[in-house]
Structures are given as structure tokens and as C-alpha cells.
């Protein structure tokens, strides 16, 4: 059988490429005759750079040192694609995992802007920007400043460098507006350390910032992504797109799915938000369109929602509990249990 393995990263524990390999190893141990195609996915957050690097063998990583979310230097890289575009991942420059603890009041997105500027200085003719996993709620102001904007002046876009010839595509798995009960501060602030009684203050700061750009609609889906970085990129003239769908298109996933008998996807936590454009839902939808006869299977660190639409599934936490008696082992050694998940799902094929 033809098996396509297309998981997201298991955030904070394992990359998409590592998870795909572990699932494939487990599957092959049970069904060595099957033909497996590994297509690690991403949604604009952690692992986006790796997904593009895997999909485009001629891509080149370019090292760069930027200001990290805590204000200290971070050594990271951006990816040069053969067509001249550059891929820059916010999670690798200004992401929450780069902090020892959340810094809601001081975390900055400046390093993301610095990496973008470095790619443009190196001759990038277009940009693909993944903006998931941010540590800050600063409206993206430091990003625009790193791109030359004088945000303290009467025109906050004065000095802002022009868009590259091939434009700027922004990949985000978030459809939230900038402001309001579904916005950057209210929904995502708490996971970045914002206390409930401080949400209103951050909301006011974002509203004041947004008012300086009367031509930019803060209700645009995705404007609230990355603590408002989505809004700042809209102000620059960038186009926002659903992250997993954009990555799948660049990876050529629809073509890989044609003729598949089984499609195996996954993410770290499958919950009620997973159906809203996350990798598993996008892979499942593409499989339905391009491999309608294929069985779709899900593997997740934790499963907290019904597996509607999937033919089979496996939880690493459940497998760890059954194997060692310690559900937390799934976090400590996810690849071990992903391999077991691959074995078990292969038995159902």
C-alpha cells in the first residue's frame, strides 16, 4: 500500500520530521512491504522552516543572529529557496519556547523583523513568513521598526522598506482579529503570561497602535496572530494566508496524496481548535479531495476531542500509560511512543 505520513510538529517535544520518521519506523516494522512517503507539515509556527527545508532539497539555511524575545542575542537561521524567496520563522527568532519563562510585559518580536531585514539585505526577492508561536503581545511594532519604520513619528510607516518584488506571504494558523474578546490579548495573552487583570491594559495598547493605521482593518482574520504581528505585516502590505494550507501547497502535498491508501497525520494536542485550520484538519481535507478512497489516521500526544472524520487514531499519552504506567513519559520520549503508535495503526490497515 501507499502510505503518506504528514504530521505537524509536536510543539516543544519533537519536530514534524522526527515524528514522521518515528511513525514510519513503527509502520514499517509491521508492514515492511508498504511504500511510505514522508511529508512533514507545519502551520506557520514551530517547524515551518524544517518543513520547507525537507520539501525543497536545494534550499539553503542562512545563519543569522537576532534579538531574541528576552532582548538577548539568539543564533538562528532563515531559509533561501531556489526561486529567490526566503522563509523566515517567527518561532525561531521571537518564539515562546526561546524563553525560560514568559515575559508578558517585555517580550519583543524585534528579532523576527531583524531576520526579515537580513534576508532582504541578502537579496531575497520574496518572503514566506511563518508567524506562529510568538512570545510577545506588542502589536508587531518592533518588527516594523526593524524594517526601517519610524513608528514614533506622525506617519508610523515612514522609512519602512518596500515589499520585495515577489511579495510577502504570511502563514498563520490563527484567524483572530487584533482586538476584542477573540483578539490577541484576550485569547492568546494568558498563554504568554498575561494575568487576567492585565488583559485590558494590553488591549488598550493594541487599540492605540491600531488607530495609527486607519487604512488597515484590525478585524481582518489573522490580524491578531503572533500578538499583533499579523496586523503589523498587513500594515506593511503583506498578504495573510492559512498556514497549513499554504505550507501544503508549497510542499506539493496534493500531488503526493494521489493514489494513497492511508494518510497518517498528527499534532501534539488534538482538541476543539484543531478543526479550525490546523494541520490534521487540512491534511484530512486534502486527502478527501485528492485521495478519496484513502483511510485517514491521526496520532496526537493528547486527544481531547472526538476524532470525527478520521478512520483511526492513537494518543501517545494513552500508549505511555499502557506501556509504562506513566502518562508523562509521552512528553519525555514522544518518539518512542510515536513509533509504537505507527506499529499499532499499521495493524489496523
mmCIF file of C-alpha atoms in Angstrom, residues 25 35 37 52-53 82 85 98 119 200 217 231 266 268 301-302 309 316 319 328 335:
data_model
loop_
_atom_site.group_PDB
_atom_site.id
_atom_site.type_symbol
_atom_site.label_atom_id
_atom_site.label_comp_id
_atom_site.label_asym_id
_atom_site.label_seq_id
_atom_site.Cartn_x
_atom_site.Cartn_y
_atom_site.Cartn_z
ATOM 1 C CA UNK A 25 9.601 3.265 11.500
ATOM 2 C CA UNK A 35 5.612 2.261 0.264
ATOM 3 C CA UNK A 37 6.156 8.870 1.620
ATOM 4 C CA UNK A 52 10.282 23.746 3.759
ATOM 5 C CA UNK A 53 13.874 22.514 4.069
ATOM 6 C CA UNK A 82 15.867 28.249 -5.157
ATOM 7 C CA UNK A 85 12.348 33.749 -1.872
ATOM 8 C CA UNK A 98 13.054 30.621 23.465
ATOM 9 C CA UNK A 119 17.046 38.116 4.258
ATOM 10 C CA UNK A 200 -7.471 45.187 29.393
ATOM 11 C CA UNK A 217 -8.655 46.821 9.237
ATOM 12 C CA UNK A 231 -1.598 43.344 11.932
ATOM 13 C CA UNK A 266 -0.959 14.310 13.739
ATOM 14 C CA UNK A 268 0.893 17.458 19.804
ATOM 15 C CA UNK A 301 0.275 13.499 22.135
ATOM 16 C CA UNK A 302 -3.131 14.047 23.681
ATOM 17 C CA UNK A 309 -13.655 12.279 10.096
ATOM 18 C CA UNK A 316 0.767 8.940 22.880
ATOM 19 C CA UNK A 319 0.092 4.457 24.874
ATOM 20 C CA UNK A 328 4.043 11.947 31.370
ATOM 21 C CA UNK A 335 9.332 9.476 19.503
#
